[in-house]
Tab-separated table of C-alpha atoms in Angstrom:
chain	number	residue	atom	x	y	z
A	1	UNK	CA	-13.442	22.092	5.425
A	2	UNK	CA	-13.852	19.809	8.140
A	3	UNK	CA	-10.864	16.501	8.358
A	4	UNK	CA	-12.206	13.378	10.159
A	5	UNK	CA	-8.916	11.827	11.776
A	6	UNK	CA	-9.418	7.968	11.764
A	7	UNK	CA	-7.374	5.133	13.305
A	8	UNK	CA	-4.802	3.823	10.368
A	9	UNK	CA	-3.726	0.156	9.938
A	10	UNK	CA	-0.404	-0.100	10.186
A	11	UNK	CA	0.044	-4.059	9.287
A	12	UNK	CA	-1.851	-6.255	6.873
A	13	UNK	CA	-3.681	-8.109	9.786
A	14	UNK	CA	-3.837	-5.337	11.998
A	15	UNK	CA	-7.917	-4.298	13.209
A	16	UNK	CA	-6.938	-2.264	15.827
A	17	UNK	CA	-4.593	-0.151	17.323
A	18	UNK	CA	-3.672	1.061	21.099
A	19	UNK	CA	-3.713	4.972	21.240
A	20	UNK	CA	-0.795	5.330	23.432
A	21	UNK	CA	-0.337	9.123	23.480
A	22	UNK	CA	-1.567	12.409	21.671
A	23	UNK	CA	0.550	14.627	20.332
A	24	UNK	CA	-1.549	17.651	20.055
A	25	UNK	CA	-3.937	19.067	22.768
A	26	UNK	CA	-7.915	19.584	21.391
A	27	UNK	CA	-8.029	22.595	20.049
A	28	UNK	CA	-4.126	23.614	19.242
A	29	UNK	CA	-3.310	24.385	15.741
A	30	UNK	CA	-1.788	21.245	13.589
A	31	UNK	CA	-0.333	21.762	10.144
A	32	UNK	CA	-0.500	19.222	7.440
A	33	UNK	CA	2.641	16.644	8.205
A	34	UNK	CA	2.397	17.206	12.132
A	35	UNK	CA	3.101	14.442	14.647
A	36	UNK	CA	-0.620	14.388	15.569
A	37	UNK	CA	-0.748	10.518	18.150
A	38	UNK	CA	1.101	7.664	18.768
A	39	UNK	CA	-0.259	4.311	17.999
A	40	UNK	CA	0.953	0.844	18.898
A	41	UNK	CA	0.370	-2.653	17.539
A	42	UNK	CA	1.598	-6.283	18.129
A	43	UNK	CA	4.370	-5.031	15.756
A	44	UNK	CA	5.345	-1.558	16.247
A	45	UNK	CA	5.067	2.167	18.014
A	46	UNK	CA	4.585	4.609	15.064
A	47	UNK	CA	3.794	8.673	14.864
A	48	UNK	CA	1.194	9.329	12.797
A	49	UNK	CA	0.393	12.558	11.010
A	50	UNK	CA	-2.126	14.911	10.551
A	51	UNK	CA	-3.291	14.793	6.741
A	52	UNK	CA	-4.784	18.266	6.779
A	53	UNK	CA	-4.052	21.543	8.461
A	54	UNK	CA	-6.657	23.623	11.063
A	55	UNK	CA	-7.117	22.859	14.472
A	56	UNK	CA	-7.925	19.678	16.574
A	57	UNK	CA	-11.191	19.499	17.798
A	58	UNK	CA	-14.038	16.419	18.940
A	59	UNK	CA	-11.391	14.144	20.436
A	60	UNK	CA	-13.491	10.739	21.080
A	61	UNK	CA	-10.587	8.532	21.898
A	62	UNK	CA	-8.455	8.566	25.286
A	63	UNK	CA	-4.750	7.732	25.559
A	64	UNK	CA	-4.515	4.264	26.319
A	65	UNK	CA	-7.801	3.188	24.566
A	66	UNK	CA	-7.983	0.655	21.661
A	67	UNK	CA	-9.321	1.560	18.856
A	68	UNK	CA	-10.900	-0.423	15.575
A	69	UNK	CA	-9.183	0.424	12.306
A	70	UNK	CA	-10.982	3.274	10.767
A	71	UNK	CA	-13.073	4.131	13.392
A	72	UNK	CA	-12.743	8.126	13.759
A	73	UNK	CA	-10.886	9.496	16.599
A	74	UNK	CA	-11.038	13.674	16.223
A	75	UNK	CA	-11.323	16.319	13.888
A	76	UNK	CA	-9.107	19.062	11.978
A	77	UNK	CA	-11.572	22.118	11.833
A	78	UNK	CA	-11.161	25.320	10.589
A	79	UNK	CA	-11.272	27.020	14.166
A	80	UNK	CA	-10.356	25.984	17.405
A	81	UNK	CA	-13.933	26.730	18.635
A	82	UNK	CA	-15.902	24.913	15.828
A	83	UNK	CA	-19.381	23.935	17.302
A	84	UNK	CA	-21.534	20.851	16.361
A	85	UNK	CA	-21.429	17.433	17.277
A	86	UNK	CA	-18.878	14.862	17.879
A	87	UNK	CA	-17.792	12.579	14.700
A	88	UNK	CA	-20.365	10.057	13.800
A	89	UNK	CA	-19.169	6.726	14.098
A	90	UNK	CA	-18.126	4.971	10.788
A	91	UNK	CA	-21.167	3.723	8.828
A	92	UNK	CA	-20.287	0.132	8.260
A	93	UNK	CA	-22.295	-2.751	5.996
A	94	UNK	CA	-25.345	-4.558	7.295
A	95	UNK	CA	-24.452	-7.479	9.052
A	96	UNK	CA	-27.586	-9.599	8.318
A	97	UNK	CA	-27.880	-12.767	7.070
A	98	UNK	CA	-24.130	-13.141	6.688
A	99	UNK	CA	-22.253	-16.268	7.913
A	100	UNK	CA	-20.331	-16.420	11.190
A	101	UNK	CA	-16.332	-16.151	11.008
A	102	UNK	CA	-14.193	-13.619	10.769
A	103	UNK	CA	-14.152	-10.539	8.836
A	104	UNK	CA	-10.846	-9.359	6.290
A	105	UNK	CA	-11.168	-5.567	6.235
A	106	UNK	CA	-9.615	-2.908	3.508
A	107	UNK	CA	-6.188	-2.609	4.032
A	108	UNK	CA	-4.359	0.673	4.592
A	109	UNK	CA	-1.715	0.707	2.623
A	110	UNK	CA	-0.157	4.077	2.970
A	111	UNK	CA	-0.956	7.602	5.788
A	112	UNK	CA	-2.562	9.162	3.679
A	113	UNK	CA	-5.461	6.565	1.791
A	114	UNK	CA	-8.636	6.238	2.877
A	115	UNK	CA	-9.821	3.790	0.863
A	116	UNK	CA	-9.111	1.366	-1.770
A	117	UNK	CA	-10.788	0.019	-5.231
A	118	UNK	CA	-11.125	-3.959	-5.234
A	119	UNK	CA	-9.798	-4.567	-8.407
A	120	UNK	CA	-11.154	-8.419	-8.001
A	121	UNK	CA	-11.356	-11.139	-6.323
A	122	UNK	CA	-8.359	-14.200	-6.760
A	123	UNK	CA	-10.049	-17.130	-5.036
A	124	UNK	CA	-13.846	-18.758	-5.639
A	125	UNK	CA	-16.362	-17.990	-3.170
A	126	UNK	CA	-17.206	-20.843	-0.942
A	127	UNK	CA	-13.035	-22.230	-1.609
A	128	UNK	CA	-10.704	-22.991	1.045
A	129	UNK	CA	-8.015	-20.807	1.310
A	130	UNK	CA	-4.868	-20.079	3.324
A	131	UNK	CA	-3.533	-17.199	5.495
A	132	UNK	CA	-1.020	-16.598	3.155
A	133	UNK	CA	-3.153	-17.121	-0.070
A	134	UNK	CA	-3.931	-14.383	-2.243
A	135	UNK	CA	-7.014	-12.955	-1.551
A	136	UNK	CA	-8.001	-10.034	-4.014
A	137	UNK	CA	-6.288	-7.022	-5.766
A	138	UNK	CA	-6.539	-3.324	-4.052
A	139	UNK	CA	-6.001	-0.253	-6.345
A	140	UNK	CA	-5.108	2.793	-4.546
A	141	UNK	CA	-3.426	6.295	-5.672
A	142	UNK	CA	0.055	4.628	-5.936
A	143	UNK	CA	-0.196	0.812	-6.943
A	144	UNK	CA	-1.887	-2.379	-7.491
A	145	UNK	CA	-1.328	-4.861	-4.739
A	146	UNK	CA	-2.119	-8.059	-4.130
A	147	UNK	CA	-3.672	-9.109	-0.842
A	148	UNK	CA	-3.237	-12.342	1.435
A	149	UNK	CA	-6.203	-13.210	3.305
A	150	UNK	CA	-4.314	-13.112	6.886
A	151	UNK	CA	-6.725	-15.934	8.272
A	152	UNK	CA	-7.238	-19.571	7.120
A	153	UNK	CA	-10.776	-21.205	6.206
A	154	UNK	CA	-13.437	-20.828	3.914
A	155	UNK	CA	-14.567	-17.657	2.342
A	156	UNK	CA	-17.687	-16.990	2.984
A	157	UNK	CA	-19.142	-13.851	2.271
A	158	UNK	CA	-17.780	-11.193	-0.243
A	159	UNK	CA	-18.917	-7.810	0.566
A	160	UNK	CA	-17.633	-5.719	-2.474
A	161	UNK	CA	-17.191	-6.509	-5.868
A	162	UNK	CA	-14.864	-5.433	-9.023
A	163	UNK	CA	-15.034	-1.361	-9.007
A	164	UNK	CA	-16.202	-0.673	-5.288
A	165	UNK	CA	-14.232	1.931	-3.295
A	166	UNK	CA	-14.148	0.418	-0.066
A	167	UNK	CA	-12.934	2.362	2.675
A	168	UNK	CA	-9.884	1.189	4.970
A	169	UNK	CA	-11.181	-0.784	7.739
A	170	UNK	CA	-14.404	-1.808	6.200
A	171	UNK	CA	-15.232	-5.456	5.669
A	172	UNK	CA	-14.505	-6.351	2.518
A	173	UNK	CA	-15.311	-10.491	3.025
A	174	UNK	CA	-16.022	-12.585	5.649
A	175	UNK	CA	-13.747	-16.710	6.132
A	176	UNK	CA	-15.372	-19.349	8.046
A	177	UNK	CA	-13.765	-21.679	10.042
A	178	UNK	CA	-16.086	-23.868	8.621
A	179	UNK	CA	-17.618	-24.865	4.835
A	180	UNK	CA	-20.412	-22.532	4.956
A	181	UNK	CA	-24.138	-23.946	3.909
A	182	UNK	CA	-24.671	-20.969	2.281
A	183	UNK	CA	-22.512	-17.272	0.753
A	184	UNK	CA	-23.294	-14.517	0.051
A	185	UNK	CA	-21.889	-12.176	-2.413
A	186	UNK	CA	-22.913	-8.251	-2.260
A	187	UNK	CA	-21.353	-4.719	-3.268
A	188	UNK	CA	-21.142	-2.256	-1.533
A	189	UNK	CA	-24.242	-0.608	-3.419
A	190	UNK	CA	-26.103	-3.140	-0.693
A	191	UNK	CA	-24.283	-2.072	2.407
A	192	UNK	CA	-24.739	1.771	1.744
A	193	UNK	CA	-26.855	3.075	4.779
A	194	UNK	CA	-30.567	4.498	3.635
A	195	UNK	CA	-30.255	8.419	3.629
A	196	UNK	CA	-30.594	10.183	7.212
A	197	UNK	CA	-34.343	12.026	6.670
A	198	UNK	CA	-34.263	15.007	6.774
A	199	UNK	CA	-35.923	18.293	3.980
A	200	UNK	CA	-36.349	16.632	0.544
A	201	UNK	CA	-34.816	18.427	-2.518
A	202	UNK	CA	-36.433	20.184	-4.572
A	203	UNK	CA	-37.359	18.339	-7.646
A	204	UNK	CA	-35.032	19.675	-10.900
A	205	UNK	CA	-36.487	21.785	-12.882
A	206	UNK	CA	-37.377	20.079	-16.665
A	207	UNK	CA	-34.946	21.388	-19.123
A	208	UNK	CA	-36.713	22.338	-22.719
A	209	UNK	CA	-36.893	19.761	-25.300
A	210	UNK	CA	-33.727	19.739	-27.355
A	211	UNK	CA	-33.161	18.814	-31.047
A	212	UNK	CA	-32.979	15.050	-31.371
A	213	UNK	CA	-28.461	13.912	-31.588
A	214	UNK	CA	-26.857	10.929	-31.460
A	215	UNK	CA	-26.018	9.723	-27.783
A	216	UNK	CA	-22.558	10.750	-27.083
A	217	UNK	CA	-20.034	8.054	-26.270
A	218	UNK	CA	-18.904	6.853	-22.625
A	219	UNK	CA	-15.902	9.448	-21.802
A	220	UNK	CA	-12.964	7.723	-20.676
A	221	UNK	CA	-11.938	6.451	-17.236
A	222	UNK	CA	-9.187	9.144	-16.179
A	223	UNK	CA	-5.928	8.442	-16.993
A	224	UNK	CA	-2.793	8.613	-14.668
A	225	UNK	CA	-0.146	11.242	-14.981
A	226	UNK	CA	3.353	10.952	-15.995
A	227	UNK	CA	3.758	7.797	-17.730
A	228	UNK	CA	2.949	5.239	-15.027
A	229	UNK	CA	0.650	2.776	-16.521
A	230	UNK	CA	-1.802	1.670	-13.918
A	231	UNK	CA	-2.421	-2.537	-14.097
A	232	UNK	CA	-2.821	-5.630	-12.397
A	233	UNK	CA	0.338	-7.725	-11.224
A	234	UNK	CA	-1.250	-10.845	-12.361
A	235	UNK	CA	-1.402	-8.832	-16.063
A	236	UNK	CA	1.891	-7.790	-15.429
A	237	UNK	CA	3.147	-10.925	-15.373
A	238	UNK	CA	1.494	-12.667	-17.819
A	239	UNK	CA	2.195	-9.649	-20.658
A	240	UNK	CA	5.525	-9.662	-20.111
A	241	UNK	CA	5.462	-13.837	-20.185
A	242	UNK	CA	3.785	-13.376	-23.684
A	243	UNK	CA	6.369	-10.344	-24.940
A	244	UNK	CA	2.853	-7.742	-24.836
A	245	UNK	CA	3.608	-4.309	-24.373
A	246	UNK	CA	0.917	-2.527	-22.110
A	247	UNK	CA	1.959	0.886	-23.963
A	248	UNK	CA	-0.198	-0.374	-26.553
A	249	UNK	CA	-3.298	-0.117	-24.613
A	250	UNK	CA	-2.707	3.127	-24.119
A	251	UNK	CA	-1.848	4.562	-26.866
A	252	UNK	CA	-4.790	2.901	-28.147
A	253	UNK	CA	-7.241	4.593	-25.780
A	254	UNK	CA	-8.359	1.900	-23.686
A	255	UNK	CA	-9.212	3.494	-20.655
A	256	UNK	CA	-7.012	2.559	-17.471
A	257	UNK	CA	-7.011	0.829	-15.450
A	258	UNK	CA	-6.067	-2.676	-16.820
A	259	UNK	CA	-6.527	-6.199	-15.348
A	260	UNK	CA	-6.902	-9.396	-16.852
A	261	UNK	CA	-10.271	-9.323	-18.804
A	262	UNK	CA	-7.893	-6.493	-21.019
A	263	UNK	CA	-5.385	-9.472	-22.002
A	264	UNK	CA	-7.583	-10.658	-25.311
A	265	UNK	CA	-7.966	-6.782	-26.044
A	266	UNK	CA	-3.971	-6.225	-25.945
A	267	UNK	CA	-3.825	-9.566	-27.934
A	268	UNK	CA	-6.074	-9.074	-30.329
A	269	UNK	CA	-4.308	-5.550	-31.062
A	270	UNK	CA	-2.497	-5.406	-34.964
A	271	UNK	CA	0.850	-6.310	-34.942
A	272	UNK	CA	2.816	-2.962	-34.883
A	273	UNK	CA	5.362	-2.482	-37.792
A	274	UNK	CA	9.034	-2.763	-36.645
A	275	UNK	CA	10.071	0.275	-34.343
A	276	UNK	CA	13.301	2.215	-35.406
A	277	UNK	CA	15.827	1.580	-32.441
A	278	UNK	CA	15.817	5.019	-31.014
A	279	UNK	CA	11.971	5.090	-30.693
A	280	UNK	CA	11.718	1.388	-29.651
A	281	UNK	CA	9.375	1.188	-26.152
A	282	UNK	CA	11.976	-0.007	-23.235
A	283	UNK	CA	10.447	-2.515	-20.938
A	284	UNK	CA	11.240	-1.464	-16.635
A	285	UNK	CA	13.931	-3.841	-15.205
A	286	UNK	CA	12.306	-6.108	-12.310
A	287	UNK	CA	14.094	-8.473	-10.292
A	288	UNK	CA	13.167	-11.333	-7.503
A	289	UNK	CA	15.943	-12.323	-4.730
A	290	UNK	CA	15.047	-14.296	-1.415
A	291	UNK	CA	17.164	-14.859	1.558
A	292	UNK	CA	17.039	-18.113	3.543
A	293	UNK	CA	17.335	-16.477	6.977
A	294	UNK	CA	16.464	-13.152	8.237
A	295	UNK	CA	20.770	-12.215	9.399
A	296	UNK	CA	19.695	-8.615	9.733
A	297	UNK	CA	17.588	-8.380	13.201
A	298	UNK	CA	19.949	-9.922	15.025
A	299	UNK	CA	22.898	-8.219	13.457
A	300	UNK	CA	20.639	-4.599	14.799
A	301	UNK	CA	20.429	-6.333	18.175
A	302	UNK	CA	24.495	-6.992	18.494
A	303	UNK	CA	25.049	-3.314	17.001
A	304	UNK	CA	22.857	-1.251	19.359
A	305	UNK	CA	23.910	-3.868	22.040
A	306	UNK	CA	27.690	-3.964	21.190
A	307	UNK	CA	28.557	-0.500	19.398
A	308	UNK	CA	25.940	2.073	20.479
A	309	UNK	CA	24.386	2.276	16.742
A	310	UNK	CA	20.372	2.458	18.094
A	311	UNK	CA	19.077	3.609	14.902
A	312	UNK	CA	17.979	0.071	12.644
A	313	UNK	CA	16.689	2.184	9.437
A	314	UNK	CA	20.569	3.791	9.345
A	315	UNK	CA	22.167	0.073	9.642
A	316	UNK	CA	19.552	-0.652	6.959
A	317	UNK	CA	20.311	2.181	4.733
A	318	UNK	CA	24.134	1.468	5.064
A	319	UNK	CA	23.995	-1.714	4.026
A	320	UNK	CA	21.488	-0.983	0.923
A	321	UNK	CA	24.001	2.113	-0.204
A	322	UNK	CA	27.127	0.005	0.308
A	323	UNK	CA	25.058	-2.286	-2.293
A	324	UNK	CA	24.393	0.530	-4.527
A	325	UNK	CA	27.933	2.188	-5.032
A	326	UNK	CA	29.451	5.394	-3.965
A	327	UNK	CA	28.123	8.103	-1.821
A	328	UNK	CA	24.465	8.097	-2.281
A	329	UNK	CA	21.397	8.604	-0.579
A	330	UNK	CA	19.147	6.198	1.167
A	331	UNK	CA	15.298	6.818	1.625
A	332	UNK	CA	13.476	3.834	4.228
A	333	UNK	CA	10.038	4.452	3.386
A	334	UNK	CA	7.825	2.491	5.806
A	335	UNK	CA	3.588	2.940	5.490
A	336	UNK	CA	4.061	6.194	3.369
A	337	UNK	CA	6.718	7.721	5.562
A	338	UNK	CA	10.282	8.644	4.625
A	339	UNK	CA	13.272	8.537	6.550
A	340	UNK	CA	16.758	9.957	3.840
A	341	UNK	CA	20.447	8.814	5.372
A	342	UNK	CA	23.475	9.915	3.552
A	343	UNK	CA	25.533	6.795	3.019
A	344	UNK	CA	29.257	7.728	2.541
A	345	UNK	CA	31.464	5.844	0.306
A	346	UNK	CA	33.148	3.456	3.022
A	347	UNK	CA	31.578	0.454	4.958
A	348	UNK	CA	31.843	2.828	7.959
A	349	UNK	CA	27.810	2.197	9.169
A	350	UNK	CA	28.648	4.712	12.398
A	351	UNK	CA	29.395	7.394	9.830
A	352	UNK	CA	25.553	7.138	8.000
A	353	UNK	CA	23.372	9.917	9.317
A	354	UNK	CA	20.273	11.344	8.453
A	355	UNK	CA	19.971	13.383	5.872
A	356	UNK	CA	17.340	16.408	3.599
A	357	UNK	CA	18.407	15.418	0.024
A	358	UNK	CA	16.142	13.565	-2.334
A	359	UNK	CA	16.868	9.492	-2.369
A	360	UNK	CA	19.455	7.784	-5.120
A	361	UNK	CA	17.908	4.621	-4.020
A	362	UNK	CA	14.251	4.075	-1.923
A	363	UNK	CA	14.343	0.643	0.159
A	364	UNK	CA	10.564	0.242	0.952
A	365	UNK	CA	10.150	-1.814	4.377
A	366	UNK	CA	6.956	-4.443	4.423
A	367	UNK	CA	8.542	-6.915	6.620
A	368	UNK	CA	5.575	-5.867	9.171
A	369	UNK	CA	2.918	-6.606	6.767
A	370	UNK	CA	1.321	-9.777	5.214
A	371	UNK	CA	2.538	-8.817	1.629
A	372	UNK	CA	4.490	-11.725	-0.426
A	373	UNK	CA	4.316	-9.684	-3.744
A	374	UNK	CA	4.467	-6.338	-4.934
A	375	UNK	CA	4.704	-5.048	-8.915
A	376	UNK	CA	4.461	-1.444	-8.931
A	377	UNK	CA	7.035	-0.608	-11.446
A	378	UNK	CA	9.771	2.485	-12.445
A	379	UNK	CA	9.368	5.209	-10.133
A	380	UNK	CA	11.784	8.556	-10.362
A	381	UNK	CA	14.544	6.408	-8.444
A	382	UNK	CA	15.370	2.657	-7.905
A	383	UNK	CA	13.454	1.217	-5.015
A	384	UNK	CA	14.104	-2.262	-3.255
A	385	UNK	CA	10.876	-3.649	-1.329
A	386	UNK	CA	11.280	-5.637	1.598
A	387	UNK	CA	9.153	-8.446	2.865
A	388	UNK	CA	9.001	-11.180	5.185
A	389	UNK	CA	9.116	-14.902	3.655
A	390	UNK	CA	8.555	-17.396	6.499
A	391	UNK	CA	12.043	-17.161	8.280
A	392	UNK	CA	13.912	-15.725	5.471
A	393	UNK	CA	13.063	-12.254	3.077
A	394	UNK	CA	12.068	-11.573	0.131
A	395	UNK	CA	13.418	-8.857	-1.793
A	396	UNK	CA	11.859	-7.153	-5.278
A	397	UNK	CA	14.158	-4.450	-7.472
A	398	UNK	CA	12.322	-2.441	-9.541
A	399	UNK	CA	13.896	0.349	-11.807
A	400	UNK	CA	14.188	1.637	-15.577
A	401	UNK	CA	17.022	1.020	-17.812
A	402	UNK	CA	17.832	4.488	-17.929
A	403	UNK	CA	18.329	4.850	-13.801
A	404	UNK	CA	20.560	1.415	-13.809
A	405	UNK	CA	21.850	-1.206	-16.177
A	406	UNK	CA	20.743	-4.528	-16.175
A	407	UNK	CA	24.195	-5.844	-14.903
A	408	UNK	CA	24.216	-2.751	-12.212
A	409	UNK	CA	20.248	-3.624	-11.152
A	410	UNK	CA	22.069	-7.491	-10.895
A	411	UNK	CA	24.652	-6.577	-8.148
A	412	UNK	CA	22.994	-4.289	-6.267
A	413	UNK	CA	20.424	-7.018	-5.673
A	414	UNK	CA	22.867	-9.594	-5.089
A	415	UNK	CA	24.806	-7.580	-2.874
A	416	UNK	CA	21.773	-6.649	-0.881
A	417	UNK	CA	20.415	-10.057	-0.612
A	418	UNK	CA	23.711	-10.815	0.836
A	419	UNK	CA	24.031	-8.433	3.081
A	420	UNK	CA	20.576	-9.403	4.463
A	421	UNK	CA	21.419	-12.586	4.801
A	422	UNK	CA	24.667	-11.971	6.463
A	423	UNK	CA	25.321	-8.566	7.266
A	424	UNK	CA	28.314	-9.585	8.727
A	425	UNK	CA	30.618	-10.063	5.182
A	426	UNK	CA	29.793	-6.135	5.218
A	427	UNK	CA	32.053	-6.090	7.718
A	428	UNK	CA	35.079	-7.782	6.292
């Protein structure tokens, strides 16, 4: 089956990216995980891969072109020959009637999405808000984040509501310079384009009457595998404030996932009777550290500059193992790709190299994004996140009890923070 390849977004307030070079000639065979381009942004030159296998074919963009997020670019088809016509260009909402500013667009948040669920909306239509104010919440496959609106004014227009699947690049809201006269609020039920004509179906076919029975009940929304509960941050927060466990909602039924309209449903749940302390529910460990000052780009700089050591993510995952403990392994994941160093047990940072083996620990880099929080919970290791906080960091731990104590998850934050601050004292 046909793959349309699209421009990603890269960075939170990224529309557009320069396509500086392709990879892969039109009609060569790719397989799935291929360096397919290179794009570039304000921020960064990245590879990006191909998310299906076949052969590349309709190539619309030229090396050196800018391109909107989103926008299609080429196609994996099944043969190298495939016939028809090029990629349509991305249906996008109507723009009528909506007030002049400038449009916030579904983030990407990892390769592979290609769109996002608006889990709601955190600020009043018609308010003032901030570039780094919260915006709304985006569901995808792997998390609930929460988005900053990237520009600073009024909002608006909001072009999807609670429940839309928006896809990346699309404009999600539009923030005025201005207060607007009037906003306008619409899904995305109102920005669907009317269908192309074309043969009309053939009406269905009238079943026979059936026996009279009792409308069957609304079958669950699909639940997640493994035990990740999927919720809101802002519910997050404010369960574990109260001492609510979100296990309860599950085991309950109530269909995932949960955001803060479920609160009065969790709290209005029986009290439980006292659980027997081997089959009491263990809450994840999360922890908050922020850095002043940002020690670790110039402390790159001097290394490449001073001892020859070009490669930033191995500095990076030195000084996160060193924080950890032992000989362990390092995964930098940045926008959904993984880089794994094996980090021996010295401070030695020329002796880190690049590695196969699955992660001990998984630092996740935002710094290039617009992000301030993140609550995604336990995965299957301990992973640090990253972010930029004006001209310091900000640094979140999250992990389960069972991967590292609460005095272990402790140092290895403080350590970190530490070394981010002042990689130098790694030194001493």
């Amino acid at each position: 089956m046909p793959h349309d390849v699209t421009m990603p977004q890269l960075g939170m307030a990224q529309d557009a990216g320069r396509l500086t070079q392709w990879l892969k000639a039109p009609g060569d065979a790719v397989t799935k995980g291929d360096a397919l381009f290179e794009v570039e942004t304000d921020k960064a030159t990245m590879e990006v891969e191909a998310q299906a296998s076949g052969f590349l074919t309709h190539v619309t963009a030229a090396e050196g072109e800018d391109v909107p997020v989103g926008q299609v670019i080429a196609r994996i088809s099944d043969s190298a020959d495939a016939a028809g016509d090029s990629p349509a260009p991305n249906d996008s909402p109507a723009q009528d009637n909506l007030p002049e500013g400038r449009e916030v667009t579904m983030p990407q948040l990892g390769m592979a999405q290609d769109s996002g669920v608006l889990v709601g909306w955190l600020v009043e239509l018609g308010a003032e808000v901030g570039a780094d104010d919260l915006l709304f919440e985006v569901e995808t496959d792997k998390a609930t984040m929460e988005v900053p609106a990237g520009i600073a004014g009024y909002l608006a227009a909001t072009l999807a509501q609670a429940g839309d699947a928006v896809p990346v690049g699309q404009a999600v809201a539009v923030i005025a310079a201005n207060r607007p006269d009037n906003t306008v609020a619409r899904g995305m039920a109102a920005a669907a384009p009317p269908p192309k004509a074309g043969k009309e179906p053939e009406p269905a076919k009238a079943a026979p009457p059936a026996a009279s029975k009792p409308a069957a009940p609304h079958a669950p929304a699909p639940q997640p595998a493994g035990d990740r509960i999927l919720a809101s941050p802002k519910l997050r927060r404010v369960a574990l404030e109260k001492g609510l466990d979100l296990a309860r909602l599950v085991q309950a039924g109530h269909p995932q996932p949960y955001h803060m309209r479920d609160l009065e449903v969790l709290e209005g749940l029986p009290a439980e009777a006292p659980a027997s302390q081997t089959g009491m529910a263990v809450q994840a460990i999360r922890l908050d550290a922020e850095c002043a000052q940002d020690g670790f780009v110039p402390f790159a700089l001097w290394a490449a500059e001073a001892q020859g050591m070009t490669d930033a993510d191995a500095l990076l995952a030195g000084l996160a193992g060193a924080s950890l403990g032992g000989a362990v392994t390092v995964a930098i994941e940045r926008f959904g790709q993984q880089r794994a160093f094996a980090v021996p047990d010295h401070r030695h940072l020329s002796a880190v190299t690049e590695c196969d083996a699955a992660p001990d620990l998984r630092l996740r880099d935002l710094r290039a994004t617009h992000l301030r929080t993140v609550t995604i919970g336990a995965e299957d290791v301990p992973v640090l996140t990253l972010m930029q906080a004006g001209a310091g960091l900000a640094l979140v731990l999250e992990c389960s009890p069972d991967q590292l104590a609460p005095d272990g998850a402790i140092a290895l934050l403080s350590e970190f923070a530490g070394r981010m601050q002042d990689p130098l004292r790694h030194l001493l």
